[in-house]
Short mmCIF file of N, CA and C in Angstrom, two decimals:
data_model
loop_
_atom_site.label_atom_id
_atom_site.label_comp_id
_atom_site.label_asym_id
_atom_site.label_seq_id
_atom_site.Cartn_x
_atom_site.Cartn_y
_atom_site.Cartn_z
N MET M 101 -56.66 -25.49 4.36
CA MET M 101 -56.48 -25.64 2.94
C MET M 101 -57.69 -26.34 2.29
N ALA M 102 -58.18 -27.36 2.96
CA ALA M 102 -59.33 -28.10 2.43
C ALA M 102 -60.56 -27.21 2.43
N GLU M 103 -60.66 -26.30 3.42
CA GLU M 103 -61.80 -25.40 3.48
C GLU M 103 -61.77 -24.40 2.33
N GLU M 104 -60.56 -23.94 1.93
CA GLU M 104 -60.44 -23.02 0.80
C GLU M 104 -60.89 -23.68 -0.50
N ILE M 105 -60.53 -24.94 -0.69
CA ILE M 105 -60.91 -25.66 -1.91
C ILE M 105 -62.43 -25.85 -1.94
N GLU M 106 -63.03 -26.21 -0.78
CA GLU M 106 -64.48 -26.37 -0.73
C GLU M 106 -65.19 -25.04 -0.99
N GLY M 107 -64.64 -23.93 -0.47
CA GLY M 107 -65.22 -22.61 -0.69
C GLY M 107 -65.16 -22.22 -2.16
N GLU M 108 -64.04 -22.54 -2.82
CA GLU M 108 -63.92 -22.24 -4.25
C GLU M 108 -64.89 -23.10 -5.07
N LYS M 109 -65.05 -24.37 -4.69
CA LYS M 109 -65.99 -25.25 -5.40
C LYS M 109 -67.42 -24.72 -5.26
N LYS M 110 -67.78 -24.27 -4.06
CA LYS M 110 -69.12 -23.74 -3.84
C LYS M 110 -69.33 -22.48 -4.66
N LYS M 111 -68.30 -21.60 -4.69
CA LYS M 111 -68.42 -20.37 -5.47
C LYS M 111 -68.51 -20.68 -6.96
N SER M 112 -67.69 -21.62 -7.46
CA SER M 112 -67.73 -21.95 -8.88
C SER M 112 -69.04 -22.67 -9.22
N GLY M 113 -69.58 -23.47 -8.30
CA GLY M 113 -70.87 -24.13 -8.53
C GLY M 113 -71.99 -23.12 -8.60
N LEU M 114 -71.95 -22.11 -7.71
CA LEU M 114 -72.94 -21.05 -7.71
C LEU M 114 -72.84 -20.21 -8.98
N LEU M 115 -71.60 -19.93 -9.40
CA LEU M 115 -71.38 -19.16 -10.63
C LEU M 115 -71.93 -19.90 -11.85
N LYS M 116 -71.76 -21.22 -11.89
CA LYS M 116 -72.30 -22.02 -13.00
C LYS M 116 -73.83 -21.90 -13.06
N TRP M 117 -74.50 -21.94 -11.89
CA TRP M 117 -75.95 -21.84 -11.86
C TRP M 117 -76.43 -20.46 -12.30
N ILE M 118 -75.69 -19.44 -11.92
CA ILE M 118 -76.06 -18.08 -12.32
C ILE M 118 -75.92 -17.92 -13.83
N ILE M 119 -74.82 -18.41 -14.39
CA ILE M 119 -74.59 -18.35 -15.84
C ILE M 119 -75.68 -19.14 -16.57
N LEU M 120 -76.02 -20.31 -16.05
CA LEU M 120 -77.06 -21.13 -16.66
C LEU M 120 -78.41 -20.41 -16.65
N ALA M 121 -78.74 -19.76 -15.53
CA ALA M 121 -80.01 -19.03 -15.43
C ALA M 121 -80.05 -17.86 -16.42
N VAL M 122 -78.94 -17.12 -16.56
CA VAL M 122 -78.88 -16.00 -17.49
C VAL M 122 -79.03 -16.50 -18.93
N LEU M 123 -78.36 -17.61 -19.25
CA LEU M 123 -78.48 -18.16 -20.61
C LEU M 123 -79.90 -18.62 -20.90
N LEU M 124 -80.56 -19.23 -19.92
CA LEU M 124 -81.95 -19.65 -20.13
C LEU M 124 -82.87 -18.45 -20.34
N LEU M 125 -82.65 -17.38 -19.58
CA LEU M 125 -83.46 -16.18 -19.77
C LEU M 125 -83.23 -15.57 -21.15
N LEU M 126 -81.97 -15.53 -21.60
CA LEU M 126 -81.69 -15.01 -22.94
C LEU M 126 -82.33 -15.88 -24.01
N LEU M 127 -82.27 -17.20 -23.84
CA LEU M 127 -82.87 -18.12 -24.81
C LEU M 127 -84.39 -17.95 -24.83
N ALA M 128 -84.99 -17.81 -23.66
CA ALA M 128 -86.45 -17.61 -23.61
C ALA M 128 -86.83 -16.29 -24.26
N GLY M 129 -86.06 -15.23 -24.01
CA GLY M 129 -86.35 -13.93 -24.63
C GLY M 129 -86.21 -14.00 -26.14
N GLY M 130 -85.18 -14.68 -26.63
CA GLY M 130 -85.00 -14.83 -28.07
C GLY M 130 -86.12 -15.64 -28.70
N GLY M 131 -86.57 -16.68 -28.01
CA GLY M 131 -87.69 -17.48 -28.51
C GLY M 131 -88.98 -16.67 -28.57
N TYR M 132 -89.21 -15.85 -27.56
CA TYR M 132 -90.40 -15.01 -27.54
C TYR M 132 -90.35 -13.99 -28.67
N TYR M 133 -89.18 -13.39 -28.90
CA TYR M 133 -89.02 -12.44 -29.99
C TYR M 133 -89.28 -13.12 -31.35
N ALA M 134 -88.72 -14.32 -31.53
CA ALA M 134 -88.93 -15.04 -32.78
C ALA M 134 -90.41 -15.38 -32.96
N TYR M 135 -91.07 -15.76 -31.88
CA TYR M 135 -92.50 -16.06 -31.96
C TYR M 135 -93.29 -14.83 -32.42
N LEU M 136 -93.00 -13.68 -31.81
CA LEU M 136 -93.71 -12.46 -32.20
C LEU M 136 -93.38 -12.04 -33.62
N LYS M 137 -92.14 -12.20 -34.03
CA LYS M 137 -91.69 -11.73 -35.33
C LYS M 137 -92.21 -12.62 -36.47
N PHE M 138 -92.18 -13.94 -36.28
CA PHE M 138 -92.45 -14.84 -37.40
C PHE M 138 -93.80 -15.55 -37.33
N PHE M 139 -94.38 -15.72 -36.16
CA PHE M 139 -95.59 -16.52 -36.08
C PHE M 139 -96.85 -15.72 -35.80
N VAL M 140 -96.73 -14.57 -35.22
CA VAL M 140 -97.90 -13.74 -34.94
C VAL M 140 -97.94 -12.65 -36.00
N ALA M 141 -99.00 -12.66 -36.82
CA ALA M 141 -99.13 -11.67 -37.89
C ALA M 141 -99.59 -10.35 -37.30
N ALA M 142 -98.95 -9.30 -37.71
CA ALA M 142 -99.35 -7.96 -37.26
C ALA M 142 -100.62 -7.55 -37.99
N PRO M 143 -101.53 -6.84 -37.35
CA PRO M 143 -102.77 -6.45 -38.01
C PRO M 143 -102.55 -5.52 -39.19
N ALA M 144 -101.43 -4.81 -39.24
CA ALA M 144 -101.17 -3.90 -40.35
C ALA M 144 -100.80 -4.65 -41.62
N GLU M 145 -100.49 -5.94 -41.52
CA GLU M 145 -100.08 -6.71 -42.68
C GLU M 145 -101.24 -7.39 -43.39
N THR M 146 -102.47 -7.09 -43.03
CA THR M 146 -103.61 -7.68 -43.69
C THR M 146 -103.73 -7.10 -45.09
N PRO M 147 -104.26 -7.88 -46.05
CA PRO M 147 -104.38 -7.36 -47.41
C PRO M 147 -105.33 -6.18 -47.45
N PRO M 148 -105.07 -5.23 -48.35
CA PRO M 148 -105.94 -4.06 -48.44
C PRO M 148 -107.32 -4.45 -48.92
N THR M 149 -108.31 -3.73 -48.43
CA THR M 149 -109.68 -3.97 -48.85
C THR M 149 -110.13 -2.85 -49.75
N ALA M 150 -111.30 -3.01 -50.28
CA ALA M 150 -111.84 -1.98 -51.16
C ALA M 150 -112.04 -0.71 -50.36
N PRO M 151 -111.76 0.45 -50.96
CA PRO M 151 -111.89 1.70 -50.21
C PRO M 151 -113.34 2.01 -49.89
N ALA M 152 -113.52 2.66 -48.77
CA ALA M 152 -114.86 3.12 -48.41
C ALA M 152 -115.22 4.28 -49.33
N GLU M 153 -116.48 4.62 -49.37
CA GLU M 153 -116.92 5.67 -50.28
C GLU M 153 -116.20 6.98 -49.97
N GLY M 154 -115.48 7.50 -50.97
CA GLY M 154 -114.82 8.79 -50.82
C GLY M 154 -113.48 8.74 -50.12
N GLY M 155 -112.86 7.58 -49.97
CA GLY M 155 -111.56 7.54 -49.29
C GLY M 155 -110.80 6.29 -49.65
N GLU M 156 -109.59 6.22 -49.15
CA GLU M 156 -108.75 5.07 -49.42
C GLU M 156 -108.90 4.07 -48.29
N ALA M 157 -108.49 2.83 -48.56
CA ALA M 157 -108.50 1.81 -47.53
C ALA M 157 -107.47 2.16 -46.47
N PRO M 158 -107.74 1.85 -45.21
CA PRO M 158 -106.78 2.17 -44.17
C PRO M 158 -105.48 1.40 -44.38
N GLY M 159 -104.38 2.08 -44.22
CA GLY M 159 -103.06 1.46 -44.35
C GLY M 159 -102.65 1.21 -45.78
N HIS M 160 -103.39 1.72 -46.75
CA HIS M 160 -103.08 1.45 -48.14
C HIS M 160 -102.86 2.77 -48.86
N ALA M 161 -101.64 3.01 -49.25
CA ALA M 161 -101.33 4.26 -49.95
C ALA M 161 -100.82 3.93 -51.33
N GLU M 162 -101.38 4.55 -52.32
CA GLU M 162 -100.95 4.36 -53.70
C GLU M 162 -99.67 5.14 -53.93
N PRO M 163 -98.65 4.51 -54.54
CA PRO M 163 -97.45 5.27 -54.87
C PRO M 163 -97.76 6.30 -55.94
N ALA M 164 -97.10 7.44 -55.83
CA ALA M 164 -97.36 8.53 -56.78
C ALA M 164 -96.86 8.19 -58.17
N ALA M 165 -95.86 7.31 -58.29
CA ALA M 165 -95.30 6.97 -59.59
C ALA M 165 -96.28 6.14 -60.41
N GLU M 166 -97.15 5.36 -59.75
CA GLU M 166 -98.06 4.51 -60.50
C GLU M 166 -99.27 5.28 -61.02
N ALA M 167 -99.70 6.30 -60.34
CA ALA M 167 -100.87 7.04 -60.76
C ALA M 167 -100.43 8.40 -61.29
N PRO M 168 -100.41 8.58 -62.62
CA PRO M 168 -99.99 9.86 -63.16
C PRO M 168 -101.03 10.94 -62.84
N ALA M 169 -100.56 12.16 -62.80
CA ALA M 169 -101.45 13.28 -62.49
C ALA M 169 -102.47 13.46 -63.62
N LYS M 170 -103.72 13.70 -63.23
CA LYS M 170 -104.77 13.89 -64.22
C LYS M 170 -105.20 15.34 -64.20
N GLU M 171 -105.74 15.77 -65.30
CA GLU M 171 -106.22 17.15 -65.40
C GLU M 171 -107.61 17.23 -64.79
N GLU M 172 -107.83 18.19 -63.95
CA GLU M 172 -109.13 18.42 -63.37
C GLU M 172 -109.86 19.48 -64.20
N ALA M 173 -111.05 19.86 -63.78
CA ALA M 173 -111.87 20.80 -64.54
C ALA M 173 -111.23 22.17 -64.68
N HIS M 174 -110.45 22.60 -63.69
CA HIS M 174 -109.82 23.91 -63.73
C HIS M 174 -108.38 23.85 -64.21
N GLY M 175 -107.97 22.74 -64.79
CA GLY M 175 -106.61 22.62 -65.30
C GLY M 175 -105.59 22.33 -64.23
N GLU M 176 -106.03 21.95 -63.02
CA GLU M 176 -105.10 21.65 -61.94
C GLU M 176 -104.81 20.16 -61.95
N ALA M 177 -103.60 19.80 -61.53
CA ALA M 177 -103.25 18.39 -61.43
C ALA M 177 -103.98 17.79 -60.25
N ALA M 178 -104.12 16.47 -60.27
CA ALA M 178 -104.80 15.79 -59.16
C ALA M 178 -104.02 16.01 -57.88
N SER M 179 -104.73 16.13 -56.79
CA SER M 179 -104.09 16.47 -55.53
C SER M 179 -103.52 15.27 -54.81
N GLY M 180 -103.59 14.06 -55.38
CA GLY M 180 -102.99 12.89 -54.76
C GLY M 180 -103.97 12.09 -53.92
N HIS M 181 -105.18 12.59 -53.69
CA HIS M 181 -106.14 11.80 -52.94
C HIS M 181 -107.33 11.45 -53.81
N GLY M 182 -107.02 10.96 -55.02
CA GLY M 182 -108.07 10.49 -55.91
C GLY M 182 -108.69 11.57 -56.74
N GLY M 183 -108.27 12.79 -56.63
CA GLY M 183 -108.80 13.86 -57.45
C GLY M 183 -110.15 14.35 -57.00
N SER M 184 -110.63 13.94 -55.84
CA SER M 184 -111.94 14.37 -55.38
C SER M 184 -111.77 15.52 -54.40
N ASP M 185 -111.15 16.61 -54.86
CA ASP M 185 -110.95 17.77 -54.00
C ASP M 185 -112.05 18.80 -54.17
N GLY M 186 -113.16 18.41 -54.76
CA GLY M 186 -114.27 19.31 -54.88
C GLY M 186 -114.29 20.06 -56.20
N HIS M 187 -113.25 19.97 -57.00
CA HIS M 187 -113.19 20.67 -58.28
C HIS M 187 -113.33 19.65 -59.41
N GLY M 188 -114.29 19.80 -60.22
CA GLY M 188 -114.40 18.99 -61.43
C GLY M 188 -115.07 17.65 -61.23
N GLY M 189 -115.36 17.25 -60.01
CA GLY M 189 -116.07 15.99 -59.78
C GLY M 189 -115.30 14.77 -60.25
N GLY M 190 -113.96 14.75 -60.14
CA GLY M 190 -113.18 13.61 -60.57
C GLY M 190 -113.46 12.39 -59.70
N LYS M 191 -113.40 11.22 -60.32
CA LYS M 191 -113.64 9.98 -59.60
C LYS M 191 -112.32 9.44 -59.08
N ALA M 192 -112.36 8.78 -57.95
CA ALA M 192 -111.17 8.12 -57.41
C ALA M 192 -110.92 6.85 -58.22
N ALA M 193 -109.64 6.58 -58.48
CA ALA M 193 -109.29 5.36 -59.21
C ALA M 193 -109.61 4.16 -58.32
N PRO M 194 -110.14 3.09 -58.90
CA PRO M 194 -110.49 1.94 -58.09
C PRO M 194 -109.24 1.31 -57.48
N ALA M 195 -109.37 0.88 -56.26
CA ALA M 195 -108.25 0.26 -55.55
C ALA M 195 -108.02 -1.14 -56.10
N GLN M 196 -106.81 -1.62 -55.90
CA GLN M 196 -106.47 -2.97 -56.31
C GLN M 196 -106.36 -3.84 -55.07
N SER M 197 -106.79 -5.08 -55.18
CA SER M 197 -106.71 -5.99 -54.06
C SER M 197 -106.34 -7.37 -54.55
N LEU M 198 -105.90 -8.22 -53.63
CA LEU M 198 -105.52 -9.58 -53.96
C LEU M 198 -106.64 -10.54 -53.58
N VAL M 199 -106.89 -11.50 -54.46
CA VAL M 199 -107.87 -12.54 -54.22
C VAL M 199 -107.14 -13.87 -54.32
N THR M 200 -107.25 -14.69 -53.29
CA THR M 200 -106.61 -16.00 -53.29
C THR M 200 -107.56 -17.02 -53.92
N VAL M 201 -107.05 -17.74 -54.90
CA VAL M 201 -107.81 -18.80 -55.56
C VAL M 201 -107.43 -20.11 -54.88
N PRO M 202 -108.42 -20.94 -54.53
CA PRO M 202 -108.09 -22.22 -53.89
C PRO M 202 -107.17 -23.07 -54.77
N THR M 203 -106.43 -23.96 -54.14
CA THR M 203 -105.43 -24.79 -54.82
C THR M 203 -106.09 -25.73 -55.83
N PHE M 204 -105.42 -25.87 -56.99
CA PHE M 204 -105.83 -26.80 -58.03
C PHE M 204 -104.89 -28.00 -58.03
N VAL M 205 -105.43 -29.19 -58.21
CA VAL M 205 -104.65 -30.37 -58.53
C VAL M 205 -105.28 -30.93 -59.79
N VAL M 206 -104.50 -30.94 -60.89
CA VAL M 206 -105.05 -31.24 -62.20
C VAL M 206 -104.16 -32.26 -62.90
N ASN M 207 -104.79 -33.19 -63.61
CA ASN M 207 -104.05 -34.08 -64.51
C ASN M 207 -103.62 -33.26 -65.71
N LEU M 208 -102.35 -33.34 -66.04
CA LEU M 208 -101.86 -32.64 -67.23
C LEU M 208 -102.13 -33.46 -68.47
N SER M 209 -102.07 -32.80 -69.62
CA SER M 209 -102.26 -33.46 -70.90
C SER M 209 -101.02 -34.29 -71.19
N ASP M 210 -101.04 -35.54 -70.77
CA ASP M 210 -99.90 -36.45 -70.91
C ASP M 210 -100.43 -37.78 -71.45
N PRO M 211 -99.78 -38.38 -72.44
CA PRO M 211 -100.29 -39.63 -73.00
C PRO M 211 -100.48 -40.73 -71.96
N SER M 212 -99.61 -40.79 -70.97
CA SER M 212 -99.74 -41.83 -69.96
C SER M 212 -100.72 -41.45 -68.86
N GLY M 213 -101.06 -40.16 -68.76
CA GLY M 213 -102.03 -39.70 -67.77
C GLY M 213 -101.50 -39.75 -66.34
N ARG M 214 -100.19 -39.71 -66.18
CA ARG M 214 -99.60 -39.86 -64.85
C ARG M 214 -98.92 -38.59 -64.36
N ARG M 215 -99.11 -37.49 -65.02
CA ARG M 215 -98.47 -36.23 -64.62
C ARG M 215 -99.52 -35.30 -64.05
N TYR M 216 -99.18 -34.66 -62.92
CA TYR M 216 -100.11 -33.79 -62.21
C TYR M 216 -99.51 -32.40 -62.04
N LEU M 217 -100.38 -31.44 -61.90
CA LEU M 217 -99.99 -30.07 -61.58
C LEU M 217 -100.75 -29.65 -60.34
N LYS M 218 -100.00 -29.18 -59.34
CA LYS M 218 -100.60 -28.58 -58.15
C LYS M 218 -100.29 -27.10 -58.24
N LEU M 219 -101.32 -26.27 -58.24
CA LEU M 219 -101.16 -24.85 -58.48
C LEU M 219 -102.01 -24.04 -57.51
N SER M 220 -101.36 -23.08 -56.84
CA SER M 220 -102.06 -22.09 -56.02
C SER M 220 -101.69 -20.73 -56.56
N MET M 221 -102.63 -19.79 -56.50
CA MET M 221 -102.35 -18.47 -57.06
C MET M 221 -103.15 -17.40 -56.35
N ASP M 222 -102.62 -16.18 -56.46
CA ASP M 222 -103.32 -14.98 -56.02
C ASP M 222 -103.55 -14.12 -57.25
N LEU M 223 -104.70 -13.47 -57.29
CA LEU M 223 -105.04 -12.60 -58.41
C LEU M 223 -105.07 -11.16 -57.93
N GLU M 224 -104.37 -10.29 -58.64
CA GLU M 224 -104.47 -8.86 -58.36
C GLU M 224 -105.60 -8.33 -59.23
N VAL M 225 -106.65 -7.86 -58.57
CA VAL M 225 -107.84 -7.45 -59.29
C VAL M 225 -108.08 -5.96 -59.13
N LYS M 226 -108.72 -5.40 -60.14
CA LYS M 226 -109.10 -3.99 -60.14
C LYS M 226 -110.39 -3.85 -59.35
N GLY M 227 -110.42 -2.91 -58.43
CA GLY M 227 -111.60 -2.72 -57.60
C GLY M 227 -111.63 -3.74 -56.48
N GLY M 228 -112.79 -4.02 -55.99
CA GLY M 228 -112.95 -4.96 -54.89
C GLY M 228 -112.95 -6.40 -55.36
N PRO M 229 -112.73 -7.32 -54.45
CA PRO M 229 -112.68 -8.73 -54.82
C PRO M 229 -114.05 -9.37 -55.01
N GLU M 230 -115.12 -8.63 -54.85
CA GLU M 230 -116.47 -9.20 -54.89
C GLU M 230 -116.80 -9.82 -56.25
N ALA M 231 -116.38 -9.17 -57.34
CA ALA M 231 -116.71 -9.68 -58.68
C ALA M 231 -116.06 -11.04 -58.91
N VAL M 232 -114.84 -11.19 -58.45
CA VAL M 232 -114.13 -12.46 -58.65
C VAL M 232 -114.68 -13.52 -57.71
N GLN M 233 -114.89 -13.19 -56.46
CA GLN M 233 -115.38 -14.17 -55.50
C GLN M 233 -116.80 -14.62 -55.83
N GLY M 234 -117.59 -13.76 -56.40
CA GLY M 234 -118.95 -14.12 -56.76
C GLY M 234 -119.03 -15.08 -57.93
N SER M 235 -117.98 -15.11 -58.75
CA SER M 235 -117.95 -15.99 -59.92
C SER M 235 -116.90 -17.08 -59.78
N MET M 236 -116.55 -17.45 -58.55
CA MET M 236 -115.45 -18.39 -58.34
C MET M 236 -115.72 -19.76 -58.96
N SER M 237 -116.96 -20.23 -58.98
CA SER M 237 -117.26 -21.53 -59.60
C SER M 237 -116.99 -21.50 -61.10
N LYS M 238 -117.40 -20.43 -61.76
CA LYS M 238 -117.14 -20.30 -63.20
C LYS M 238 -115.65 -20.17 -63.47
N ILE M 239 -114.96 -19.42 -62.62
CA ILE M 239 -113.51 -19.23 -62.79
C ILE M 239 -112.79 -20.55 -62.60
N ARG M 240 -113.12 -21.29 -61.57
CA ARG M 240 -112.46 -22.59 -61.32
C ARG M 240 -112.70 -23.55 -62.49
N ASP M 241 -113.92 -23.57 -63.02
CA ASP M 241 -114.22 -24.43 -64.16
C ASP M 241 -113.37 -24.06 -65.36
N ALA M 242 -113.30 -22.77 -65.67
CA ALA M 242 -112.50 -22.32 -66.82
C ALA M 242 -111.03 -22.63 -66.62
N LEU M 243 -110.53 -22.45 -65.40
CA LEU M 243 -109.12 -22.73 -65.13
C LEU M 243 -108.81 -24.23 -65.16
N LEU M 244 -109.75 -25.05 -64.70
CA LEU M 244 -109.54 -26.50 -64.79
C LEU M 244 -109.42 -26.94 -66.25
N MET M 245 -110.26 -26.39 -67.10
CA MET M 245 -110.18 -26.72 -68.53
C MET M 245 -108.86 -26.24 -69.13
N LEU M 246 -108.45 -25.05 -68.76
CA LEU M 246 -107.19 -24.50 -69.28
C LEU M 246 -106.00 -25.31 -68.80
N LEU M 247 -105.93 -25.58 -67.52
CA LEU M 247 -104.77 -26.27 -66.95
C LEU M 247 -104.67 -27.71 -67.41
N SER M 248 -105.80 -28.39 -67.54
CA SER M 248 -105.76 -29.79 -67.96
C SER M 248 -105.39 -29.93 -69.43
N SER M 249 -105.45 -28.85 -70.20
CA SER M 249 -105.06 -28.91 -71.61
C SER M 249 -103.56 -28.69 -71.80
N LYS M 250 -102.85 -28.31 -70.75
CA LYS M 250 -101.42 -28.03 -70.84
C LYS M 250 -100.60 -29.31 -70.66
N SER M 251 -99.45 -29.37 -71.33
CA SER M 251 -98.54 -30.51 -71.18
C SER M 251 -97.37 -30.09 -70.30
N VAL M 252 -96.61 -31.07 -69.86
CA VAL M 252 -95.44 -30.80 -69.02
C VAL M 252 -94.44 -29.94 -69.78
N GLU M 253 -94.27 -30.20 -71.05
CA GLU M 253 -93.30 -29.45 -71.86
C GLU M 253 -93.69 -27.98 -71.96
N GLU M 254 -94.99 -27.69 -72.02
CA GLU M 254 -95.46 -26.31 -72.12
C GLU M 254 -95.22 -25.53 -70.82
N LEU M 255 -95.22 -26.22 -69.68
CA LEU M 255 -95.12 -25.56 -68.38
C LEU M 255 -93.73 -25.64 -67.76
N ALA M 256 -92.82 -26.38 -68.39
CA ALA M 256 -91.54 -26.67 -67.76
C ALA M 256 -90.65 -25.44 -67.58
N GLY M 257 -90.53 -24.60 -68.56
CA GLY M 257 -89.61 -23.47 -68.48
C GLY M 257 -90.25 -22.22 -67.91
N VAL M 258 -89.42 -21.22 -67.74
CA VAL M 258 -89.90 -19.94 -67.22
C VAL M 258 -90.87 -19.31 -68.22
N GLU M 259 -90.57 -19.42 -69.51
CA GLU M 259 -91.46 -18.84 -70.52
C GLU M 259 -92.84 -19.50 -70.47
N GLY M 260 -92.87 -20.81 -70.18
CA GLY M 260 -94.15 -21.51 -70.08
C GLY M 260 -94.98 -20.99 -68.92
N LYS M 261 -94.32 -20.70 -67.81
CA LYS M 261 -95.04 -20.18 -66.64
C LYS M 261 -95.53 -18.75 -66.89
N ILE M 262 -94.73 -17.95 -67.58
CA ILE M 262 -95.15 -16.59 -67.91
C ILE M 262 -96.34 -16.63 -68.86
N THR M 263 -96.29 -17.52 -69.84
CA THR M 263 -97.41 -17.68 -70.77
C THR M 263 -98.66 -18.15 -70.03
N LEU M 264 -98.47 -19.07 -69.06
CA LEU M 264 -99.61 -19.56 -68.29
C LEU M 264 -100.23 -18.43 -67.47
N ARG M 265 -99.42 -17.54 -66.91
CA ARG M 265 -99.96 -16.40 -66.18
C ARG M 265 -100.87 -15.56 -67.07
N LYS M 266 -100.38 -15.29 -68.28
CA LYS M 266 -101.17 -14.48 -69.23
C LYS M 266 -102.45 -15.22 -69.62
N ASP M 267 -102.34 -16.53 -69.88
CA ASP M 267 -103.52 -17.31 -70.25
C ASP M 267 -104.56 -17.33 -69.13
N VAL M 268 -104.09 -17.46 -67.87
CA VAL M 268 -105.01 -17.49 -66.73
C VAL M 268 -105.73 -16.15 -66.61
N ALA M 269 -104.99 -15.05 -66.70
CA ALA M 269 -105.61 -13.73 -66.60
C ALA M 269 -106.62 -13.51 -67.72
N ASP M 270 -106.24 -13.90 -68.96
CA ASP M 270 -107.15 -13.74 -70.10
C ASP M 270 -108.41 -14.58 -69.92
N ARG M 271 -108.25 -15.82 -69.45
CA ARG M 271 -109.39 -16.71 -69.29
C ARG M 271 -110.35 -16.19 -68.22
N ILE M 272 -109.80 -15.71 -67.11
CA ILE M 272 -110.67 -15.19 -66.04
C ILE M 272 -111.38 -13.92 -66.50
N ASN M 273 -110.67 -13.04 -67.18
CA ASN M 273 -111.31 -11.82 -67.69
C ASN M 273 -112.39 -12.16 -68.70
N GLN M 274 -112.17 -13.21 -69.48
CA GLN M 274 -113.18 -13.65 -70.45
C GLN M 274 -114.42 -14.16 -69.71
N VAL M 275 -114.23 -14.92 -68.63
CA VAL M 275 -115.37 -15.43 -67.86
C VAL M 275 -116.14 -14.28 -67.22
N LEU M 276 -115.41 -13.29 -66.70
CA LEU M 276 -116.06 -12.16 -66.02
C LEU M 276 -116.68 -11.16 -67.00
N GLY M 277 -116.23 -11.17 -68.24
CA GLY M 277 -116.78 -10.28 -69.25
C GLY M 277 -116.17 -8.89 -69.25
N LYS M 278 -115.19 -8.65 -68.41
CA LYS M 278 -114.52 -7.35 -68.37
C LYS M 278 -113.12 -7.55 -67.80
N PRO M 279 -112.20 -6.65 -68.11
CA PRO M 279 -110.82 -6.80 -67.63
C PRO M 279 -110.69 -6.44 -66.15
N VAL M 280 -110.86 -7.42 -65.28
CA VAL M 280 -110.79 -7.22 -63.84
C VAL M 280 -109.42 -7.65 -63.31
N VAL M 281 -108.89 -8.77 -63.83
CA VAL M 281 -107.62 -9.31 -63.33
C VAL M 281 -106.47 -8.57 -63.99
N LEU M 282 -105.62 -7.98 -63.15
CA LEU M 282 -104.47 -7.24 -63.65
C LEU M 282 -103.22 -8.14 -63.72
N ARG M 283 -102.98 -8.90 -62.67
CA ARG M 283 -101.80 -9.78 -62.61
C ARG M 283 -102.16 -11.07 -61.91
N VAL M 284 -101.39 -12.12 -62.23
CA VAL M 284 -101.54 -13.41 -61.59
C VAL M 284 -100.21 -13.74 -60.91
N TYR M 285 -100.28 -14.14 -59.64
CA TYR M 285 -99.09 -14.52 -58.89
C TYR M 285 -99.23 -15.98 -58.48
N PHE M 286 -98.29 -16.82 -58.90
CA PHE M 286 -98.29 -18.23 -58.49
C PHE M 286 -97.67 -18.32 -57.11
N THR M 287 -98.40 -18.89 -56.17
CA THR M 287 -97.87 -19.06 -54.82
C THR M 287 -97.42 -20.49 -54.57
N ASP M 288 -97.85 -21.42 -55.41
CA ASP M 288 -97.43 -22.82 -55.31
C ASP M 288 -97.53 -23.40 -56.72
N PHE M 289 -96.44 -24.03 -57.18
CA PHE M 289 -96.42 -24.56 -58.54
C PHE M 289 -95.60 -25.85 -58.51
N VAL M 290 -96.26 -26.99 -58.55
CA VAL M 290 -95.57 -28.28 -58.47
C VAL M 290 -96.07 -29.17 -59.60
N ILE M 291 -95.12 -29.67 -60.40
CA ILE M 291 -95.44 -30.67 -61.42
C ILE M 291 -94.87 -31.99 -60.95
N GLN M 292 -95.72 -33.01 -60.93
CA GLN M 292 -95.25 -34.31 -60.47
C GLN M 292 -95.62 -35.36 -61.48
#
């Protein structure tokens, strides 16, 4: 009888170790999956670059709804690949790309001078990012002047942030001398 109890204890002890090993393997597999899913960026998720001459950027397809069909020289609609199908010499529409602007920390227009704005943003620009990146010092200067003139009350609501987006785009386009910035996306917005 004592031998049967010892045999059952050994079997249950062995079963516990097997269950523990299977659980550890499942946990390790789940951790590896989470690592691949959330921490390792896939190469296909890189921002689109300016298209090479005569083609689109790899992995970047323009939706057909955004680009209406244009008339070519023979009265045919654009074929969907920029209209450069050899008829009429149509130009490809410039690609859009995102440009990240370094973070701003600015004193707001406050009588006590104790209110700050921390702002990070991405700019959706027409064509390649070279025009914006080449003038980044001028853009940062113009944006520092714009942001430091704002008060907490002007930026507090949603309407204030929407107005600020428009003001930022207008100011950058003014600095560049042409309408390059299409949209402004705030990636970090903290008033303290």
